[in-house]
mmCIF file of C-alpha atoms in Angstrom:
data_model
loop_
_atom_site.group_PDB
_atom_site.id
_atom_site.type_symbol
_atom_site.label_atom_id
_atom_site.label_comp_id
_atom_site.label_asym_id
_atom_site.label_seq_id
_atom_site.Cartn_x
_atom_site.Cartn_y
_atom_site.Cartn_z
ATOM 1 C CA MET U 4 14.307 -44.741 54.929
ATOM 2 C CA GLY U 5 12.146 -46.966 52.792
ATOM 3 C CA HIS U 6 11.049 -50.494 52.659
ATOM 4 C CA ASN U 7 11.562 -52.557 49.787
ATOM 5 C CA HIS U 8 9.757 -56.520 49.027
ATOM 6 C CA SER U 9 12.300 -57.376 45.576
ATOM 7 C CA LEU U 10 10.154 -58.137 42.682
ATOM 8 C CA ALA U 11 9.293 -62.436 42.517
ATOM 9 C CA HIS U 12 10.786 -62.608 38.705
ATOM 10 C CA GLY U 13 9.896 -65.850 36.647
ATOM 11 C CA ILE U 14 6.573 -65.816 38.297
ATOM 12 C CA THR U 15 4.171 -63.220 36.422
ATOM 13 C CA ALA U 16 0.848 -63.781 35.945
ATOM 14 C CA THR U 17 1.342 -65.174 32.177
ATOM 15 C CA GLY U 18 4.222 -67.158 33.003
ATOM 16 C CA ARG U 19 2.628 -69.607 35.905
ATOM 17 C CA HIS U 20 0.146 -70.147 33.145
ATOM 18 C CA ARG U 21 2.510 -71.416 30.203
ATOM 19 C CA LYS U 22 1.147 -74.587 30.297
ATOM 20 C CA ARG U 23 -2.299 -73.564 29.654
ATOM 21 C CA LEU U 24 -1.303 -71.500 26.949
ATOM 22 C CA VAL U 25 0.934 -74.153 25.190
ATOM 23 C CA ALA U 26 -2.406 -76.484 25.038
ATOM 24 C CA VAL U 27 -4.459 -73.465 23.293
ATOM 25 C CA LEU U 28 -1.726 -72.651 21.243
ATOM 26 C CA VAL U 29 -1.580 -76.137 20.228
ATOM 27 C CA ILE U 30 -5.847 -77.025 19.624
ATOM 28 C CA THR U 31 -6.077 -74.235 17.970
ATOM 29 C CA LEU U 32 -3.620 -74.636 15.468
ATOM 30 C CA THR U 33 -5.153 -77.737 14.694
ATOM 31 C CA VAL U 34 -7.670 -76.123 13.282
ATOM 32 C CA VAL U 35 -6.869 -73.544 11.895
ATOM 33 C CA LEU U 36 -6.009 -75.904 9.426
ATOM 34 C CA VAL U 37 -7.826 -77.505 9.147
ATOM 35 C CA GLN U 38 -10.373 -74.513 8.710
ATOM 36 C CA VAL U 39 -8.884 -73.370 5.933
ATOM 37 C CA VAL U 40 -8.730 -76.548 4.117
ATOM 38 C CA GLY U 41 -12.842 -76.787 4.731
ATOM 39 C CA ALA U 42 -12.413 -73.366 4.183
ATOM 40 C CA VAL U 43 -11.116 -73.895 0.015
ATOM 41 C CA LEU U 44 -13.131 -76.798 -0.216
ATOM 42 C CA SER U 45 -16.391 -74.932 0.443
ATOM 43 C CA GLY U 46 -16.011 -71.560 -0.501
ATOM 44 C CA SER U 47 -17.335 -70.077 2.547
ATOM 45 C CA LEU U 48 -15.644 -66.653 3.494
ATOM 46 C CA SER U 49 -16.590 -66.637 7.362
ATOM 47 C CA LEU U 50 -15.110 -70.096 7.174
ATOM 48 C CA LEU U 51 -11.792 -68.885 5.987
ATOM 49 C CA ALA U 52 -12.873 -65.241 8.628
ATOM 50 C CA ASP U 53 -12.916 -68.147 11.164
ATOM 51 C CA ALA U 54 -10.296 -69.305 10.306
ATOM 52 C CA GLY U 55 -8.234 -66.076 10.158
ATOM 53 C CA HIS U 56 -9.498 -65.358 13.804
ATOM 54 C CA MET U 57 -7.980 -68.018 14.820
ATOM 55 C CA LEU U 58 -4.686 -67.838 13.273
ATOM 56 C CA SER U 59 -4.891 -64.383 15.152
ATOM 57 C CA ASP U 60 -5.771 -66.301 18.291
ATOM 58 C CA ALA U 61 -2.245 -68.996 17.585
ATOM 59 C CA ALA U 62 0.331 -65.597 16.610
ATOM 60 C CA GLY U 63 -1.749 -63.510 20.194
ATOM 61 C CA VAL U 64 -1.064 -67.298 22.449
ATOM 62 C CA THR U 65 2.416 -67.744 21.309
ATOM 63 C CA ILE U 66 3.831 -63.541 21.948
ATOM 64 C CA ALA U 67 1.990 -63.835 25.053
ATOM 65 C CA LEU U 68 4.116 -67.569 25.783
ATOM 66 C CA LEU U 69 7.482 -65.826 24.278
ATOM 67 C CA ALA U 70 6.638 -62.799 26.238
ATOM 68 C CA SER U 71 6.342 -64.181 29.530
ATOM 69 C CA TRP U 72 10.028 -65.885 28.680
ATOM 70 C CA ILE U 73 11.354 -63.069 28.833
ATOM 71 C CA ALA U 74 9.813 -61.890 31.347
ATOM 72 C CA GLY U 75 11.112 -63.583 33.361
ATOM 73 C CA ARG U 76 14.971 -62.573 32.163
ATOM 74 C CA PRO U 77 16.352 -60.948 35.961
ATOM 75 C CA ALA U 78 17.214 -57.762 36.398
ATOM 76 C CA SER U 79 20.396 -55.266 36.028
ATOM 77 C CA ASP U 80 21.286 -51.704 36.639
ATOM 78 C CA GLN U 81 19.988 -51.250 33.226
ATOM 79 C CA ARG U 82 16.229 -52.473 33.585
ATOM 80 C CA THR U 83 16.255 -51.993 36.743
ATOM 81 C CA TYR U 84 11.957 -54.063 36.556
ATOM 82 C CA GLY U 85 13.745 -56.624 34.298
ATOM 83 C CA TYR U 86 11.327 -57.877 31.246
ATOM 84 C CA GLN U 87 8.168 -58.154 33.089
ATOM 85 C CA ARG U 88 6.663 -55.247 30.404
ATOM 86 C CA ALA U 89 7.343 -57.161 27.492
ATOM 87 C CA GLU U 90 4.411 -58.993 28.464
ATOM 88 C CA VAL U 91 2.291 -55.925 28.222
ATOM 89 C CA LEU U 92 3.859 -55.139 25.128
ATOM 90 C CA ALA U 93 2.804 -58.628 24.123
ATOM 91 C CA ALA U 94 -0.915 -57.739 24.560
ATOM 92 C CA MET U 95 -0.439 -54.514 22.175
ATOM 93 C CA ALA U 96 0.366 -56.457 19.404
ATOM 94 C CA ASN U 97 -2.108 -59.644 20.172
ATOM 95 C CA ALA U 98 -4.451 -55.942 20.263
ATOM 96 C CA LEU U 99 -3.754 -54.528 16.703
ATOM 97 C CA ILE U 100 -3.615 -57.810 15.417
ATOM 98 C CA LEU U 101 -7.060 -58.430 16.607
ATOM 99 C CA VAL U 102 -8.467 -55.166 14.673
ATOM 100 C CA VAL U 103 -6.005 -55.882 11.178
ATOM 101 C CA ILE U 104 -7.732 -59.308 10.909
ATOM 102 C CA SER U 105 -11.393 -57.738 10.761
ATOM 103 C CA VAL U 106 -10.340 -55.144 8.563
ATOM 104 C CA VAL U 107 -9.594 -57.053 6.404
ATOM 105 C CA ILE U 108 -12.714 -59.127 6.726
ATOM 106 C CA PHE U 109 -14.544 -56.649 6.565
ATOM 107 C CA THR U 110 -13.854 -55.623 3.541
ATOM 108 C CA GLU U 111 -13.639 -59.017 1.663
ATOM 109 C CA ALA U 112 -16.828 -59.635 2.622
ATOM 110 C CA VAL U 113 -18.037 -56.285 1.541
ATOM 111 C CA ARG U 114 -16.671 -56.744 -2.227
ATOM 112 C CA ARG U 115 -18.714 -60.702 -2.184
ATOM 113 C CA ILE U 116 -21.673 -58.609 -1.517
ATOM 114 C CA GLY U 117 -23.852 -58.952 -4.330
ATOM 115 C CA ALA U 118 -22.087 -61.957 -5.809
ATOM 116 C CA ALA U 119 -22.031 -64.280 -3.244
ATOM 117 C CA PRO U 120 -20.102 -67.205 -4.741
ATOM 118 C CA GLU U 121 -22.005 -71.446 -4.527
ATOM 119 C CA VAL U 122 -20.953 -72.558 -1.024
ATOM 120 C CA GLN U 123 -20.638 -76.527 -0.441
ATOM 121 C CA THR U 124 -22.649 -76.192 3.473
ATOM 122 C CA ASP U 125 -21.304 -80.612 4.625
ATOM 123 C CA ILE U 126 -17.750 -78.883 4.239
ATOM 124 C CA MET U 127 -18.495 -75.437 6.124
ATOM 125 C CA LEU U 128 -20.137 -77.208 8.688
ATOM 126 C CA PHE U 129 -18.188 -79.658 9.779
ATOM 127 C CA ALA U 130 -15.402 -77.499 9.831
ATOM 128 C CA ALA U 131 -17.054 -75.001 11.556
ATOM 129 C CA ILE U 132 -18.744 -77.568 14.277
ATOM 130 C CA LEU U 133 -15.213 -78.855 14.496
ATOM 131 C CA GLY U 134 -13.731 -75.215 15.556
ATOM 132 C CA ALA U 135 -16.856 -75.325 17.909
ATOM 133 C CA ALA U 136 -15.704 -78.026 19.747
ATOM 134 C CA ALA U 137 -12.210 -77.101 20.470
ATOM 135 C CA ASN U 138 -12.966 -73.746 21.196
ATOM 136 C CA VAL U 139 -15.465 -75.204 24.391
ATOM 137 C CA VAL U 140 -12.133 -77.002 25.455
ATOM 138 C CA SER U 141 -9.728 -74.093 25.192
ATOM 139 C CA LEU U 142 -11.785 -72.146 27.235
ATOM 140 C CA VAL U 143 -12.308 -74.668 29.304
ATOM 141 C CA ILE U 144 -8.305 -75.067 29.612
ATOM 142 C CA LEU U 145 -7.855 -70.590 30.266
ATOM 143 C CA HIS U 146 -10.683 -70.229 32.962
ATOM 144 C CA GLY U 147 -10.014 -69.105 36.236
ATOM 145 C CA ALA U 148 -6.657 -68.211 34.806
ATOM 146 C CA HIS U 149 -7.661 -65.316 32.525
ATOM 147 C CA ARG U 150 -9.023 -63.799 35.882
ATOM 148 C CA GLU U 151 -4.969 -63.010 36.514
ATOM 149 C CA SER U 152 -2.969 -62.509 33.193
ATOM 150 C CA LEU U 153 -3.535 -59.213 30.340
ATOM 151 C CA ASN U 154 -2.365 -61.944 28.153
ATOM 152 C CA VAL U 155 -4.161 -65.096 29.495
ATOM 153 C CA ARG U 156 -7.086 -63.143 29.181
ATOM 154 C CA GLY U 157 -7.031 -61.416 25.876
ATOM 155 C CA ALA U 158 -6.149 -65.882 24.504
ATOM 156 C CA TYR U 159 -9.708 -66.321 26.414
ATOM 157 C CA LEU U 160 -11.534 -63.066 24.743
ATOM 158 C CA GLU U 161 -10.071 -63.918 21.299
ATOM 159 C CA VAL U 162 -11.371 -67.641 21.986
ATOM 160 C CA LEU U 163 -14.675 -66.991 23.391
ATOM 161 C CA GLY U 164 -15.054 -64.776 20.104
ATOM 162 C CA ASP U 165 -14.356 -67.511 17.951
ATOM 163 C CA LEU U 166 -16.988 -69.955 19.264
ATOM 164 C CA LEU U 167 -19.209 -67.594 18.622
ATOM 165 C CA GLY U 168 -17.845 -66.669 15.311
ATOM 166 C CA SER U 169 -17.587 -70.758 15.276
ATOM 167 C CA PHE U 170 -21.593 -70.313 16.182
ATOM 168 C CA ALA U 171 -21.817 -68.016 13.589
ATOM 169 C CA VAL U 172 -21.515 -69.644 10.907
ATOM 170 C CA ILE U 173 -22.605 -73.217 11.990
ATOM 171 C CA ALA U 174 -25.803 -71.063 11.841
ATOM 172 C CA ALA U 175 -25.140 -69.599 8.378
ATOM 173 C CA ALA U 176 -25.030 -73.143 7.054
ATOM 174 C CA VAL U 177 -27.891 -73.867 8.088
ATOM 175 C CA VAL U 178 -29.496 -71.555 6.806
ATOM 176 C CA ILE U 179 -27.697 -71.936 3.383
ATOM 177 C CA MET U 180 -28.613 -75.459 3.416
ATOM 178 C CA VAL U 181 -32.261 -74.734 4.238
ATOM 179 C CA THR U 182 -33.028 -71.711 1.931
ATOM 180 C CA GLY U 183 -30.010 -71.791 -0.858
ATOM 181 C CA PHE U 184 -30.019 -68.197 0.491
ATOM 182 C CA ASN U 185 -25.244 -67.804 -0.221
ATOM 183 C CA ALA U 186 -25.250 -64.154 0.820
ATOM 184 C CA ALA U 187 -25.710 -65.640 4.619
ATOM 185 C CA ASP U 188 -22.251 -67.072 4.350
ATOM 186 C CA THR U 189 -21.087 -63.357 3.269
ATOM 187 C CA ILE U 190 -22.853 -62.056 6.495
ATOM 188 C CA ALA U 191 -21.561 -64.685 8.646
ATOM 189 C CA SER U 192 -18.052 -62.947 7.756
ATOM 190 C CA VAL U 193 -19.429 -59.733 9.045
ATOM 191 C CA LEU U 194 -20.857 -60.445 11.804
ATOM 192 C CA ILE U 195 -17.545 -62.249 12.854
ATOM 193 C CA ALA U 196 -15.461 -59.168 12.256
ATOM 194 C CA LEU U 197 -17.937 -57.154 14.836
ATOM 195 C CA LEU U 198 -17.448 -59.769 16.835
ATOM 196 C CA ILE U 199 -13.243 -59.362 16.948
ATOM 197 C CA LEU U 200 -13.524 -55.242 17.494
ATOM 198 C CA PRO U 201 -14.794 -54.886 21.182
ATOM 199 C CA ARG U 202 -12.360 -56.912 22.428
ATOM 200 C CA ALA U 203 -9.610 -55.424 20.005
ATOM 201 C CA TRP U 204 -10.701 -52.248 21.721
ATOM 202 C CA THR U 205 -11.014 -53.489 26.017
ATOM 203 C CA LEU U 206 -7.144 -55.264 25.798
ATOM 204 C CA LEU U 207 -6.221 -52.349 23.815
ATOM 205 C CA ARG U 208 -7.170 -50.215 26.785
ATOM 206 C CA ASP U 209 -6.611 -51.888 29.651
ATOM 207 C CA VAL U 210 -3.498 -51.887 27.916
ATOM 208 C CA VAL U 211 -2.745 -48.385 27.595
ATOM 209 C CA ASP U 212 -3.977 -48.342 31.556
ATOM 210 C CA VAL U 213 -0.512 -50.015 32.671
ATOM 211 C CA LEU U 214 1.488 -48.385 29.810
ATOM 212 C CA LEU U 215 0.115 -44.812 31.749
ATOM 213 C CA GLU U 216 0.623 -46.684 35.176
ATOM 214 C CA ALA U 217 -3.250 -45.949 36.022
ATOM 215 C CA SER U 218 -3.937 -47.309 39.269
ATOM 216 C CA PRO U 219 -4.759 -51.194 39.276
ATOM 217 C CA LYS U 220 -8.830 -52.427 39.062
ATOM 218 C CA GLY U 221 -10.270 -52.212 41.796
ATOM 219 C CA VAL U 222 -7.797 -50.034 43.949
ATOM 220 C CA GLU U 223 -9.974 -47.408 46.096
ATOM 221 C CA VAL U 224 -6.556 -44.589 46.600
ATOM 222 C CA GLN U 225 -8.533 -43.037 48.801
ATOM 223 C CA MET U 226 -9.432 -45.953 51.387
ATOM 224 C CA ILE U 227 -5.425 -47.103 51.417
ATOM 225 C CA ARG U 228 -4.489 -43.145 52.243
ATOM 226 C CA GLU U 229 -7.493 -43.365 55.328
ATOM 227 C CA HIS U 230 -5.816 -46.598 56.833
ATOM 228 C CA ILE U 231 -2.163 -45.362 56.764
ATOM 229 C CA LEU U 232 -3.286 -42.396 58.267
ATOM 230 C CA SER U 233 -5.306 -44.495 60.796
ATOM 231 C CA VAL U 234 -1.385 -45.933 61.893
ATOM 232 C CA GLU U 235 -0.250 -44.747 65.491
ATOM 233 C CA GLY U 236 2.296 -41.900 64.729
ATOM 234 C CA VAL U 237 1.422 -41.469 61.472
ATOM 235 C CA THR U 238 0.808 -37.240 60.635
ATOM 236 C CA ASP U 239 0.047 -37.447 56.666
ATOM 237 C CA VAL U 240 0.572 -39.248 53.494
ATOM 238 C CA HIS U 241 1.301 -37.180 50.420
ATOM 239 C CA ASP U 242 3.055 -38.544 46.873
ATOM 240 C CA ILE U 243 1.534 -41.779 46.495
ATOM 241 C CA HIS U 244 2.169 -44.357 43.400
ATOM 242 C CA ILE U 245 0.222 -46.897 42.729
ATOM 243 C CA TRP U 246 0.673 -48.410 39.470
ATOM 244 C CA THR U 247 0.825 -52.579 37.160
ATOM 245 C CA ILE U 248 4.470 -53.656 35.887
ATOM 246 C CA THR U 249 3.549 -55.784 34.604
ATOM 247 C CA SER U 250 -0.485 -58.536 35.357
ATOM 248 C CA GLY U 251 -0.276 -59.366 39.385
ATOM 249 C CA VAL U 252 2.983 -57.215 39.392
ATOM 250 C CA PRO U 253 1.301 -54.117 41.223
ATOM 251 C CA VAL U 254 3.617 -51.555 42.369
ATOM 252 C CA PHE U 255 2.869 -48.836 45.216
ATOM 253 C CA SER U 256 4.851 -45.921 46.899
ATOM 254 C CA ALA U 257 4.437 -43.356 49.501
ATOM 255 C CA HIS U 258 5.627 -40.343 51.390
ATOM 256 C CA VAL U 259 4.719 -40.488 55.013
ATOM 257 C CA VAL U 260 5.438 -37.580 57.510
ATOM 258 C CA VAL U 261 5.473 -38.989 61.014
ATOM 259 C CA GLU U 262 5.610 -37.978 64.514
ATOM 260 C CA ASP U 263 9.240 -37.037 65.129
ATOM 261 C CA GLY U 264 9.740 -39.170 68.328
ATOM 262 C CA VAL U 265 8.722 -42.137 66.481
ATOM 263 C CA LEU U 266 11.862 -42.085 63.851
ATOM 264 C CA ASN U 267 14.459 -44.151 65.709
ATOM 265 C CA ALA U 268 15.787 -47.192 64.687
ATOM 266 C CA ARG U 269 13.214 -49.501 66.757
ATOM 267 C CA GLY U 270 10.608 -47.206 66.029
ATOM 268 C CA ALA U 271 10.478 -46.293 62.585
ATOM 269 C CA ASP U 272 11.078 -50.043 62.399
ATOM 270 C CA GLN U 273 8.568 -51.262 64.024
ATOM 271 C CA LEU U 274 5.579 -48.351 61.799
ATOM 272 C CA LEU U 275 7.358 -49.595 58.535
ATOM 273 C CA ASP U 276 6.482 -53.518 59.797
ATOM 274 C CA LYS U 277 2.671 -51.459 60.956
ATOM 275 C CA LEU U 278 2.748 -49.873 57.237
ATOM 276 C CA ILE U 279 3.577 -52.932 55.220
ATOM 277 C CA THR U 280 0.266 -55.397 56.947
ATOM 278 C CA CYS U 281 -1.963 -52.102 56.928
ATOM 279 C CA LEU U 282 -0.440 -52.348 53.323
ATOM 280 C CA GLY U 283 -1.002 -56.164 52.744
ATOM 281 C CA SER U 284 -4.597 -56.504 53.760
ATOM 282 C CA HIS U 285 -5.670 -53.398 51.200
ATOM 283 C CA PHE U 286 -3.458 -53.982 48.920
ATOM 284 C CA ASP U 287 -1.841 -57.974 47.548
ATOM 285 C CA THR U 288 1.379 -56.299 46.517
ATOM 286 C CA ASP U 289 4.610 -57.757 47.789
ATOM 287 C CA HIS U 290 6.718 -54.501 46.348
ATOM 288 C CA CYS U 291 6.196 -51.107 48.101
ATOM 289 C CA THR U 292 8.724 -48.343 49.183
ATOM 290 C CA PHE U 293 8.117 -45.582 52.225
ATOM 291 C CA GLN U 294 9.222 -42.621 52.096
ATOM 292 C CA LEU U 295 9.764 -41.784 56.244
ATOM 293 C CA GLU U 296 9.705 -37.869 57.126
ATOM 294 C CA PRO U 297 9.512 -36.292 60.190
ATOM 295 C CA ALA U 298 7.082 -33.717 60.835
ATOM 296 C CA SER U 299 9.425 -31.370 62.085
ATOM 297 C CA HIS U 300 11.466 -31.667 58.337
ATOM 298 C CA SER U 301 7.306 -31.460 56.617
ATOM 299 C CA GLU U 302 6.483 -28.769 58.445
ATOM 300 C CA HIS U 303 9.926 -27.081 57.011
ATOM 301 C CA GLU U 304 9.384 -27.449 54.118
ATOM 302 C CA ALA U 305 6.126 -26.296 53.887
ATOM 303 C CA HIS U 306 7.490 -23.291 54.741
ATOM 304 C CA GLN U 307 9.708 -23.113 52.520
ATOM 305 C CA HIS U 308 7.157 -23.066 48.874
ATOM 306 C CA ALA U 309 4.927 -20.675 51.011
#
């Protein structure tokens, strides 16, 4: 016996915030263009690094938008959960892009050590301030939504890193203007590369947890087990599985051993309603499956395997 709630296709966490992602994408691409032109005119590696980082952000947001559209496609007999995992794969691609960008920036910075070129600080400073302002606007747009979706969270963290990167470029420009120490530009670019890596690792770790079907963060399996056992008529529960299809779509299944007398048509239905209510109050999911097993059958199985 089981009780199932169908998945609500087309309303994944990323899909609910598509407009926000589009707004951030437009802002990011505009700033990338300004910063690339500024980097070429000023000769600033740190500004080019910040532009590269923002370009990776734009790529990540684009991937997330495409994935949210793909994830909204209906399920089929071949893909019973539809394409919702596409969002998770997009988040993984996003993390890998961040790693590549940071390595490229770091390599170029190392090449420049001891041979820092002259930098036009006025252009560099203007482009960095513009980038910082755009990042603040993007953070405001994404705030709140980043708690619901891996992809939105990835975009949020990238924009936050961009803001810190812009501050590093601004600081480098000020140092060069005041002291003439051109190596500050190279140092800032290294700092930007180092800022990217921890965020990429965090995002990649969360993606791996989803792909390995680990229990969602904040979910205490033992607590859920105890609450199920507290339902009248339940004697045991085993084979509990809790995993995530994609951000905002958790799934639960369990084998529930019940007293034999409960398993009449009306009793089973009432028990399932109680289990669903219990689960819903402690674990926010619209998709759960319970296999009800009579205690006598469970004892018979235990005897056979003894």
